Tab-separated table of C-alpha atoms and ligand atoms in Angstrom:
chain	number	residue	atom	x	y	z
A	528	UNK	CA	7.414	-19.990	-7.643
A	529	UNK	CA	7.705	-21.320	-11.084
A	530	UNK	CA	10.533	-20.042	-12.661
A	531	UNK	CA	8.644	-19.227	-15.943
A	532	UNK	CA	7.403	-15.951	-14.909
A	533	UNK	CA	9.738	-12.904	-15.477
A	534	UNK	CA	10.036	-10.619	-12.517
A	535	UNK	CA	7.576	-8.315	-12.389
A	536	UNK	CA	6.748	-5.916	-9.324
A	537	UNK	CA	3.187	-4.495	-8.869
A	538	UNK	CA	1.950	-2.169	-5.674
A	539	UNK	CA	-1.317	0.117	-5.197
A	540	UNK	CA	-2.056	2.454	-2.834
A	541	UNK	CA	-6.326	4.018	-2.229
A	542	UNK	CA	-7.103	6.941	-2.886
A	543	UNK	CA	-9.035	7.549	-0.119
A	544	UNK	CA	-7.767	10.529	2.088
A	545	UNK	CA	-4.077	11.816	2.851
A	546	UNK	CA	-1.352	9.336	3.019
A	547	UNK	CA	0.155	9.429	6.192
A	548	UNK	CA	4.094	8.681	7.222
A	549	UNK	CA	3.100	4.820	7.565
A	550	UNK	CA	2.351	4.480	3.957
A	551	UNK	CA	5.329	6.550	3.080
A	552	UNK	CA	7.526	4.241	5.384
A	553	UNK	CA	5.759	0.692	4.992
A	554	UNK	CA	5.033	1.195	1.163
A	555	UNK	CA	6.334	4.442	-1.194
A	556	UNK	CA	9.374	4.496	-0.190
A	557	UNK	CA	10.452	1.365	-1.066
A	558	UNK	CA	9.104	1.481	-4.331
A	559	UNK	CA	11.388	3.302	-6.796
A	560	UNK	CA	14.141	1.039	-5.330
A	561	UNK	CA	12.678	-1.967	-7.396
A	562	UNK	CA	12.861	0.012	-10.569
A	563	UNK	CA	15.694	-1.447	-12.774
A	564	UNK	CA	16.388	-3.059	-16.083
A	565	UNK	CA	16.129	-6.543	-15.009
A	566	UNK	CA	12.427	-6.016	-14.226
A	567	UNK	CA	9.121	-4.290	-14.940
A	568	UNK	CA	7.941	-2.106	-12.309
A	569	UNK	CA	4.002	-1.371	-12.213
A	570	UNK	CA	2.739	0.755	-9.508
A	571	UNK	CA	-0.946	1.555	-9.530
A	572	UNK	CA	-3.544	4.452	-7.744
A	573	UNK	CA	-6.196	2.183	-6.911
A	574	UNK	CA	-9.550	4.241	-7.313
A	575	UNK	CA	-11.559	1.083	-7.608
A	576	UNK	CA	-10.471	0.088	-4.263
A	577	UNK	CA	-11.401	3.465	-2.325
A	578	UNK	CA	-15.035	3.359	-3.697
A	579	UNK	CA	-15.765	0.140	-1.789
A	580	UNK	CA	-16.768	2.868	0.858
A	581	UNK	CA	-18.156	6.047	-0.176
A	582	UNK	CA	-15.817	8.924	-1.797
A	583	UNK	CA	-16.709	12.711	-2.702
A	584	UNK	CA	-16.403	12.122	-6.444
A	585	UNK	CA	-14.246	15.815	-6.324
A	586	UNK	CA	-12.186	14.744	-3.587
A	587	UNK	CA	-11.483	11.202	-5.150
A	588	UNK	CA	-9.808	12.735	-8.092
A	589	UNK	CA	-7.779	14.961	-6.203
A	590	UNK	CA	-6.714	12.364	-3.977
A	591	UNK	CA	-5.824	10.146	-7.264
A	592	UNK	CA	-3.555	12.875	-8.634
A	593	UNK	CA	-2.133	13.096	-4.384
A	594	UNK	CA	-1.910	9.388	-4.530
A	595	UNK	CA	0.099	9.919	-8.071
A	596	UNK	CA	2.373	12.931	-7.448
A	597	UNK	CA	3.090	10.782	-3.892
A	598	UNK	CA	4.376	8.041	-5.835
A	599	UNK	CA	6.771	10.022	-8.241
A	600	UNK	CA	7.913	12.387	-5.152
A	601	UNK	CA	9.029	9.380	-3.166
A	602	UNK	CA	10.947	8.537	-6.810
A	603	UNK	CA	8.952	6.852	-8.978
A	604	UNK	CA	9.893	7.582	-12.439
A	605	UNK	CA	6.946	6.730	-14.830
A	606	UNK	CA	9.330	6.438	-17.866
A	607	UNK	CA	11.134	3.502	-16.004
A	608	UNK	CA	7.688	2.403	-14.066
A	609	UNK	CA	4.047	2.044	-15.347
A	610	UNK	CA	2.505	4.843	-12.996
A	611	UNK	CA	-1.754	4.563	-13.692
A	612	UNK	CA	-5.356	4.528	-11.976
A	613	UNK	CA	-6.962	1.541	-11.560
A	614	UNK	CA	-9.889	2.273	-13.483
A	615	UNK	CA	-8.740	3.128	-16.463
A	616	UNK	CA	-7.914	-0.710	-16.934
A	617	UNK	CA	-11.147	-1.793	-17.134
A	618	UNK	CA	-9.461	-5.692	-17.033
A	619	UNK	CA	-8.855	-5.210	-13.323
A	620	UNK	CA	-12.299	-5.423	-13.416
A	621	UNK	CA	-13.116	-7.859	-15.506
A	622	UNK	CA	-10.695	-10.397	-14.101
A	623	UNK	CA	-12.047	-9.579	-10.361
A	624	UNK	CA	-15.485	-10.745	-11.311
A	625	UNK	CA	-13.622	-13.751	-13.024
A	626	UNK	CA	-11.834	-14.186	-9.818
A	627	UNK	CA	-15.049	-14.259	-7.955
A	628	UNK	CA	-16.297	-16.951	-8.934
A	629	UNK	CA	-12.926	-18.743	-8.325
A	630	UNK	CA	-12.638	-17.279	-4.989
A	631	UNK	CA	-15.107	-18.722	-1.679
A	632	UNK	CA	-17.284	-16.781	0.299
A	633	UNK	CA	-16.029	-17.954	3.322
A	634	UNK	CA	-12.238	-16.423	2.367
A	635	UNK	CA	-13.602	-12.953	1.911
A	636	UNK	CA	-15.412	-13.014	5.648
A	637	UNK	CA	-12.643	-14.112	7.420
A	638	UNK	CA	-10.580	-11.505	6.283
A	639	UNK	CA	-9.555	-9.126	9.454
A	640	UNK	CA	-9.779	-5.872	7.426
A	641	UNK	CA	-13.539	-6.492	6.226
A	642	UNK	CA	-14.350	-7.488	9.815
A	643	UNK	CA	-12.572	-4.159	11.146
A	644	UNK	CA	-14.490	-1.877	8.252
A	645	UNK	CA	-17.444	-3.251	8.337
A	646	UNK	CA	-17.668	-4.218	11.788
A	647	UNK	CA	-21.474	-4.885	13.285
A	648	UNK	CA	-22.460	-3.470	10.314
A	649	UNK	CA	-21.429	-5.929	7.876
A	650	UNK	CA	-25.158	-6.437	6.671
A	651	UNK	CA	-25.428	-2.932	5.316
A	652	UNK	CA	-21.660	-2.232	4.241
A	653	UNK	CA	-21.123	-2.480	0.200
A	654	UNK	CA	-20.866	-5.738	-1.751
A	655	UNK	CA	-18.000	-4.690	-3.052
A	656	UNK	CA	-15.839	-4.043	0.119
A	657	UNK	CA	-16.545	-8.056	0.807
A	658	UNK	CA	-15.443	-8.840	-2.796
A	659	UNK	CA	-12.275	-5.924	-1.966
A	660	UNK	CA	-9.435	-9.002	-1.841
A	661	UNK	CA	-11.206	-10.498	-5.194
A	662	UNK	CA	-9.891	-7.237	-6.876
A	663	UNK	CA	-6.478	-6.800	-5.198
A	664	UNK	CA	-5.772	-10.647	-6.739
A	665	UNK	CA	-6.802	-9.446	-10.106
A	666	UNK	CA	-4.571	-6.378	-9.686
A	667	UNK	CA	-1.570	-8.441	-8.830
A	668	UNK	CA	-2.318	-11.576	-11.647
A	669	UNK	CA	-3.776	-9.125	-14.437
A	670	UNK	CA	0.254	-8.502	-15.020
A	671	UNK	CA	1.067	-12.116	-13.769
A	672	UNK	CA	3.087	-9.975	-11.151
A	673	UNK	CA	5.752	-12.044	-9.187
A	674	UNK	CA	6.297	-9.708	-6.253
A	675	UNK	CA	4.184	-7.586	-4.176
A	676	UNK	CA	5.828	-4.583	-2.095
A	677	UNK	CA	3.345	-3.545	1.154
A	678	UNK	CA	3.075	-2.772	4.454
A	679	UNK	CA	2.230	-5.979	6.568
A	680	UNK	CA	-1.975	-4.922	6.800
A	681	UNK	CA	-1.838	-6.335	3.638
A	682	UNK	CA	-0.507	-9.889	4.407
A	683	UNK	CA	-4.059	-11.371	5.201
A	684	UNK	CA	-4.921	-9.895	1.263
A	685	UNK	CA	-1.689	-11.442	-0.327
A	686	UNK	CA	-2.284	-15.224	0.725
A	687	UNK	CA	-5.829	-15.031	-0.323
A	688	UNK	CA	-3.775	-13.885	-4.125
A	689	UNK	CA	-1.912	-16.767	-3.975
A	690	UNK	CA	-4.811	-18.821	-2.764
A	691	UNK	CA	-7.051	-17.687	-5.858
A	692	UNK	CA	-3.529	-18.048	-7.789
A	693	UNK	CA	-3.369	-21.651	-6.521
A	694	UNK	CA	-7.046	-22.559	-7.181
A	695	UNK	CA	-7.529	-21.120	-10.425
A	696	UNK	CA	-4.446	-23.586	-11.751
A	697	UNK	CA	-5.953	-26.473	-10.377
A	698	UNK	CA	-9.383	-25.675	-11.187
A	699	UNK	CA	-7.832	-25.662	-14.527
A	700	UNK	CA	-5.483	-27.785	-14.797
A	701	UNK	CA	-3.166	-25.240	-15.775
A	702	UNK	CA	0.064	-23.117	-14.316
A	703	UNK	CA	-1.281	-19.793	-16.040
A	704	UNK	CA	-0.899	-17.444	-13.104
A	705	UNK	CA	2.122	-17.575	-10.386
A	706	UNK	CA	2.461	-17.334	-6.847
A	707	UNK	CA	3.151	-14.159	-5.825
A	708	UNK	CA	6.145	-13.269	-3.022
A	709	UNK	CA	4.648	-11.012	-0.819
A	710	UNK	CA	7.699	-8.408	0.240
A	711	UNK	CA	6.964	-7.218	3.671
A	712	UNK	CA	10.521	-5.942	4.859
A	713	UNK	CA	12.359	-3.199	7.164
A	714	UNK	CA	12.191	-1.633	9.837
A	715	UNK	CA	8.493	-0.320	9.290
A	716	UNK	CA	6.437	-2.994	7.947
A	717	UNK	CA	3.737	-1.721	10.713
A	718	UNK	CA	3.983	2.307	12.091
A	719	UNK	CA	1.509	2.631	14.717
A	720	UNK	CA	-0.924	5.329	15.979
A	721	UNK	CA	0.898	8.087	17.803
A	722	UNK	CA	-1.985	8.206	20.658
A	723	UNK	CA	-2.551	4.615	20.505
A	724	UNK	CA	0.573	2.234	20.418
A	725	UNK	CA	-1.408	-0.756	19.301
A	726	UNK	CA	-3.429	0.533	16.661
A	727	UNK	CA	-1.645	1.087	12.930
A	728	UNK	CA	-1.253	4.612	12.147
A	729	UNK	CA	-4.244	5.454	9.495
A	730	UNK	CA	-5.758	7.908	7.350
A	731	UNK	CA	-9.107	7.013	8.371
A	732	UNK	CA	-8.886	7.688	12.197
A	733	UNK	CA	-10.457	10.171	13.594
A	734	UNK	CA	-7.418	12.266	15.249
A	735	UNK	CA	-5.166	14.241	13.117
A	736	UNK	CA	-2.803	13.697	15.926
A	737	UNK	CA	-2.290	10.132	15.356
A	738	UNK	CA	-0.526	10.456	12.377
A	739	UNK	CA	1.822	12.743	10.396
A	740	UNK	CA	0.484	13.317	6.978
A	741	UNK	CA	2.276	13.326	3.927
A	742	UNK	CA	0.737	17.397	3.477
A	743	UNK	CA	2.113	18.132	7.056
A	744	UNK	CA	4.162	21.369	7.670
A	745	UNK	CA	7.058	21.652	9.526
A	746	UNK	CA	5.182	22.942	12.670
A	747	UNK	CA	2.860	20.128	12.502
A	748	UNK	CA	5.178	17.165	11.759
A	749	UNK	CA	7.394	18.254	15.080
A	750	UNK	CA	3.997	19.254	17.179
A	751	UNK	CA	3.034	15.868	16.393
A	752	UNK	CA	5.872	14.492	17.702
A	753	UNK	CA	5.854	16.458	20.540
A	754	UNK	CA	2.756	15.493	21.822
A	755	UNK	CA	2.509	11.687	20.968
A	756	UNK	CA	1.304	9.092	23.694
A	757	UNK	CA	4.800	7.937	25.657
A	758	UNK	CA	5.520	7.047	29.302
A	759	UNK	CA	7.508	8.383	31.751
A	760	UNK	CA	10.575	5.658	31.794
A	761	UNK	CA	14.016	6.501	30.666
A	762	UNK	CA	14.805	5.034	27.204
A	763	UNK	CA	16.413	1.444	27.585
A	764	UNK	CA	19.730	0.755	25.942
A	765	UNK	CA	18.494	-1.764	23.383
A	766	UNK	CA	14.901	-2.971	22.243
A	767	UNK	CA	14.609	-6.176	24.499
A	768	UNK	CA	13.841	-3.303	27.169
A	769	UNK	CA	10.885	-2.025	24.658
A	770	UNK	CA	9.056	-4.842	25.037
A	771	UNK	CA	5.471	-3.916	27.207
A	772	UNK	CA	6.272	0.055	25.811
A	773	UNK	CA	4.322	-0.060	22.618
A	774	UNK	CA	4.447	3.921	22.407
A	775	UNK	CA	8.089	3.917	23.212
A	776	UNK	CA	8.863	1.310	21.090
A	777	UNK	CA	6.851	2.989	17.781
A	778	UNK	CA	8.758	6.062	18.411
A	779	UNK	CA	11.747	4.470	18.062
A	780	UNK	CA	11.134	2.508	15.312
A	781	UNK	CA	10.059	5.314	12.733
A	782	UNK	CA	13.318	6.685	14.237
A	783	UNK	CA	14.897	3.820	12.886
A	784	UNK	CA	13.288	3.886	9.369
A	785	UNK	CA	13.850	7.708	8.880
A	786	UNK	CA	17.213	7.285	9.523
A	787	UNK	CA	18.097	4.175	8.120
A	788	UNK	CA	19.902	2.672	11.111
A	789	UNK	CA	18.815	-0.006	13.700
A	790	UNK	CA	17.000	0.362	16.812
A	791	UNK	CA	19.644	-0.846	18.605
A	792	UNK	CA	22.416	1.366	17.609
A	793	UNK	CA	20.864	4.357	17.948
A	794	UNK	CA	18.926	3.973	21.549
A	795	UNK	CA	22.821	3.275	23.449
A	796	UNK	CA	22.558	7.201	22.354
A	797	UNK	CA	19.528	7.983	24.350
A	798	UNK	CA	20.236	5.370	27.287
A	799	UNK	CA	18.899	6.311	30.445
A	800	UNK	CA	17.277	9.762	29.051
A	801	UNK	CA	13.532	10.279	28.810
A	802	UNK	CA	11.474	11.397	25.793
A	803	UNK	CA	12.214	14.585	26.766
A	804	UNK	CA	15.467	14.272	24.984
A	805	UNK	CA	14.366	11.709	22.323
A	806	UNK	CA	11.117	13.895	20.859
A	807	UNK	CA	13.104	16.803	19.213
A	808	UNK	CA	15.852	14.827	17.436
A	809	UNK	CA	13.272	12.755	16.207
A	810	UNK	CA	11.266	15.768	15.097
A	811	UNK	CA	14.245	17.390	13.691
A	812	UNK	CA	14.419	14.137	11.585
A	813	UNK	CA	11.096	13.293	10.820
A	814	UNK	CA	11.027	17.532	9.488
A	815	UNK	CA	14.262	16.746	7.787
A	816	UNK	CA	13.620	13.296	5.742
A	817	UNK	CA	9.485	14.368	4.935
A	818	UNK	CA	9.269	18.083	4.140
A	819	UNK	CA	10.934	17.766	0.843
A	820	UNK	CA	9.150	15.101	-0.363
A	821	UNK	CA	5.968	17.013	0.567
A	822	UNK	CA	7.465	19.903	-1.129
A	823	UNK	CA	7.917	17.898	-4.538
A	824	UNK	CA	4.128	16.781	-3.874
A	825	UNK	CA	3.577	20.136	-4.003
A	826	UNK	CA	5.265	20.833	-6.843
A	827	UNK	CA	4.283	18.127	-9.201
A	828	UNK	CA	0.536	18.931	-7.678
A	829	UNK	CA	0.861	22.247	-9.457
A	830	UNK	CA	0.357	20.675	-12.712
A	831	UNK	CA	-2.852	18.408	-12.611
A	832	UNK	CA	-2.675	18.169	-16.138
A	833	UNK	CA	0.466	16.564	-16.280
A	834	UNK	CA	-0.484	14.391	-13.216
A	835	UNK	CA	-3.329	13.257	-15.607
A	836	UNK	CA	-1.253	12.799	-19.031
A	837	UNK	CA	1.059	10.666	-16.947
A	838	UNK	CA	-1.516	8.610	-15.726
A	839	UNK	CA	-3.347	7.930	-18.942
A	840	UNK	CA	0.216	7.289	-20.565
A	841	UNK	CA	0.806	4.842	-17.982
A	842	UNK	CA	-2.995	3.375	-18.423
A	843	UNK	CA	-2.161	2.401	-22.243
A	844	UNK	CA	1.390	0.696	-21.075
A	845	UNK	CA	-0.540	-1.354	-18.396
A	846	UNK	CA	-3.093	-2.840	-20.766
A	847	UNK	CA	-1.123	-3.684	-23.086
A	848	UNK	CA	-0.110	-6.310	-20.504
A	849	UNK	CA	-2.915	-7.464	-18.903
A	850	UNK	CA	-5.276	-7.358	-21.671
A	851	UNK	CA	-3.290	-10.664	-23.350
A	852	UNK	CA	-3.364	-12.295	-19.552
A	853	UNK	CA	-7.036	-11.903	-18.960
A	854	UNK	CA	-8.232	-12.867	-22.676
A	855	UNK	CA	-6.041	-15.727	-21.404
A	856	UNK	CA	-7.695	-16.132	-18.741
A	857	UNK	CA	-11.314	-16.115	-20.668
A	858	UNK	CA	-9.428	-18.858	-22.985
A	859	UNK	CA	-9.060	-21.212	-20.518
A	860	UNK	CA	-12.002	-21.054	-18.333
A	861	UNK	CA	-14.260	-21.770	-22.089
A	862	UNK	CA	-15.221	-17.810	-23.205
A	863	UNK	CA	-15.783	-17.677	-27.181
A	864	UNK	CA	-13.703	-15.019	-28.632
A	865	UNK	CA	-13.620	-13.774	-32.159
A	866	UNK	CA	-10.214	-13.566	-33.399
B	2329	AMP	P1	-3.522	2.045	1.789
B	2329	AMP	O1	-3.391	3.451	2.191
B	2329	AMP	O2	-4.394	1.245	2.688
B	2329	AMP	O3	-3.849	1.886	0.344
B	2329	AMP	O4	-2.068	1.424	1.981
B	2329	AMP	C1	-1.045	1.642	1.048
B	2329	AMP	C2	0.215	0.932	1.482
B	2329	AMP	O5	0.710	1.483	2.707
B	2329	AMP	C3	0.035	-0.571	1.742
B	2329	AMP	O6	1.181	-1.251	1.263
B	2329	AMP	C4	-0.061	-0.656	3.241
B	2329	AMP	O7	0.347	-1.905	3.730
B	2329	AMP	C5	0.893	0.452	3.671
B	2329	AMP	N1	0.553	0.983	4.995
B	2329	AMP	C6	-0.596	1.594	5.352
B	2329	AMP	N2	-0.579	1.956	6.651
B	2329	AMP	C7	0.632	1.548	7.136
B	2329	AMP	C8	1.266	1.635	8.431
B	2329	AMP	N3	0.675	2.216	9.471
B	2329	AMP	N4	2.518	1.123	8.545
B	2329	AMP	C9	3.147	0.535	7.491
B	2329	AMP	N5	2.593	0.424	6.260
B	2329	AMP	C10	1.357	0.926	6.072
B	2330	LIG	N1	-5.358	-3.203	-0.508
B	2330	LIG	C1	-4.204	-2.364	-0.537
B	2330	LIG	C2	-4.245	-1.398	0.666
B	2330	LIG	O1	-5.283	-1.085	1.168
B	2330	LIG	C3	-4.100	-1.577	-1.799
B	2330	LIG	C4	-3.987	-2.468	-2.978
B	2330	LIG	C5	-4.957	-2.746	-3.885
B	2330	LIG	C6	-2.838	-3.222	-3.370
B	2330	LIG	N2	-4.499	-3.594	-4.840
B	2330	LIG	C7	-3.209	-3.899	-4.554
B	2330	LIG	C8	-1.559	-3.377	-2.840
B	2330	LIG	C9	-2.332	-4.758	-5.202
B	2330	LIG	C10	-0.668	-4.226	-3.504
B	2330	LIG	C11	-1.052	-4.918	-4.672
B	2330	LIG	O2	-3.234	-0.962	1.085
């Protein structure tokens, strides 16, 4: 990456349903720990995104101010980070449609998430969940961001930045936008479906079951838990022996993130025991590390006005950066503008 570019980190997350313990483990929580004087911090609710596929227009902007109070709860501190909606920048916008005409047609249909949503239905799905990866580059270069904090779903999305990045430059003969870093790190960069070991734990399947939300009680987080999709083999004493468990392993791997140790010091503990023994210490630590963060949810969800003064506060901090980089970007590609 050129070395021109000050460090910048950007992340969004959709509004589009409850968050569930795999966004909170792949994604929030890593963010506040890349706030810090050396560099700027912008972290974004990405309503733009979710309406690629239909949203109740009531239920989107409660799930913005979720999405929001989510972020600061997990420690986000919007006087240190710029904490905003997507569309109140309308130059995320603008630079996507820039961006697709830079970008191929061919890179948006071979990317796995567009043929997973829209599936044999790809003829009748919206135009703009095709164009979806068009918008997440312009989210990412509208603040010439450097590094890109996500869980590893997003890979696939993150090369075709860099590739749009990378094209634009030479299009142009120029070195106006960098190369992002994608930061894909930890323990769990993929938590998986508690009924389903090789599908990624999501807010849009169907069964509540499969996930823990980030609005889950108590009662639910260690029900959950309780009743997830295992087998009936004693626990090995280190991962190697998790290798065809893909339920077993999972299990132990949000163990591992909750509690901030390795897989393989913590299952010598549970050697030769069954899930019978595993399932409530991992409940008791699931309840312990997620219920007050879902109580400061809670909390800051009290207040939607504040929620929504933040936001718009953060809104006029995040254009003021992007709105030099994509006039910049007009510059170059031949755009009259009156000064
Ligand atoms: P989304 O909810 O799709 O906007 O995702 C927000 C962030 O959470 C992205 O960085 C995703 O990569 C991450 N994420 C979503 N689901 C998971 C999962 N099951 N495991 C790890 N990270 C995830
Ligand atoms: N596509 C991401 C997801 O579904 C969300 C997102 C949109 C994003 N724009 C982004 C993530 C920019 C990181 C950077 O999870």
């Amino acid at each position: 990456m050129s070395a021109t570019f000050k460090p910048r980190v950007f992340s969004g997350i959709q509004p589009s349903g409850g968050l569930t313990l795999g966004n909170y483990l792949g994604a929030l929580r890593r963010f506040a720990g890349f706030q810090g004087t050396d560099r700027e911090t912008i972290y974004c609710v990405v309503d733009l995104h979710a309406i690629t596929v239909w949203q109740d227009p009531e239920k989107l902007r409660h799930n913005t101010r979720e999405v929001a109070a989510a972020f600061m709860a997990s420690g986000v501190d919007p006087r240190q980070s710029i904490l905003f909606n997507q569309s109140q920048v309308a130059q995320h916008a603008e630079l996507a449609w820039l961006f697709n005409c830079v970008a191929r047609l061919g890179w948006m249909e071979r990317m796995t998430q567009f043929k997973d949503k829209g599936g044999a239905n790809a003829e009748r799905v919206s135009l703009g969940l095709l164009a979806y990866p068009s918008l997440m580059a312009a989210d990412i270069l509208a603040y010439h961001a450097t590094h890109v904090p996500v869980g590893e779903d997003q890979k696939q999305h993150l090369e075709l930045t860099r590739d749009v990045a990378a094209k634009f430059n030479h299009d142009y003969g120029t070195e106006f936008f960098p190369i992002t870093e994608p930061l894909i790190e930890g323990t769990a960069t993929r938590v998986m479906s508690l009924r389903d070991g090789s599908k990624k734990m999501s807010k849009s399947d169907p069964s509540d079951a499969s996930r823990i939300n980030l609005t889950d009680d108590a009662d639910q987080i260690a029900q959950k838990i309780r009743k997830a999709r295992t087998d009936a083999d004693p626990l090995p004493g280190s991962m190697d022996g998790l290798k065809d468990r893909p339920e077993a392993r999972n299990l132990v791997n949000i163990y591992a993130a909750l509690s901030g140790e390795t897989a393989d010091r913590i299952l010598p503990r549970f050697e030769g025991q069954g899930f019978g023994a595993f399932k409530p210490a991992l409940a008791e630590l699931a309840v312990s590390v997620m219920t007050p963060i879902t109580a400061e949810m809670n909390r800051i969800m009290a207040d939607p006005a504040e929620i929504d003064r933040i936001l718009g506060d953060g809104a006029e901090r995040a254009a003021a950066i992007a709105r030099p980089i994509v006039e910049g970007t007009k510059e170059i590609m031949g755009m009259i503008r009156s000064r």
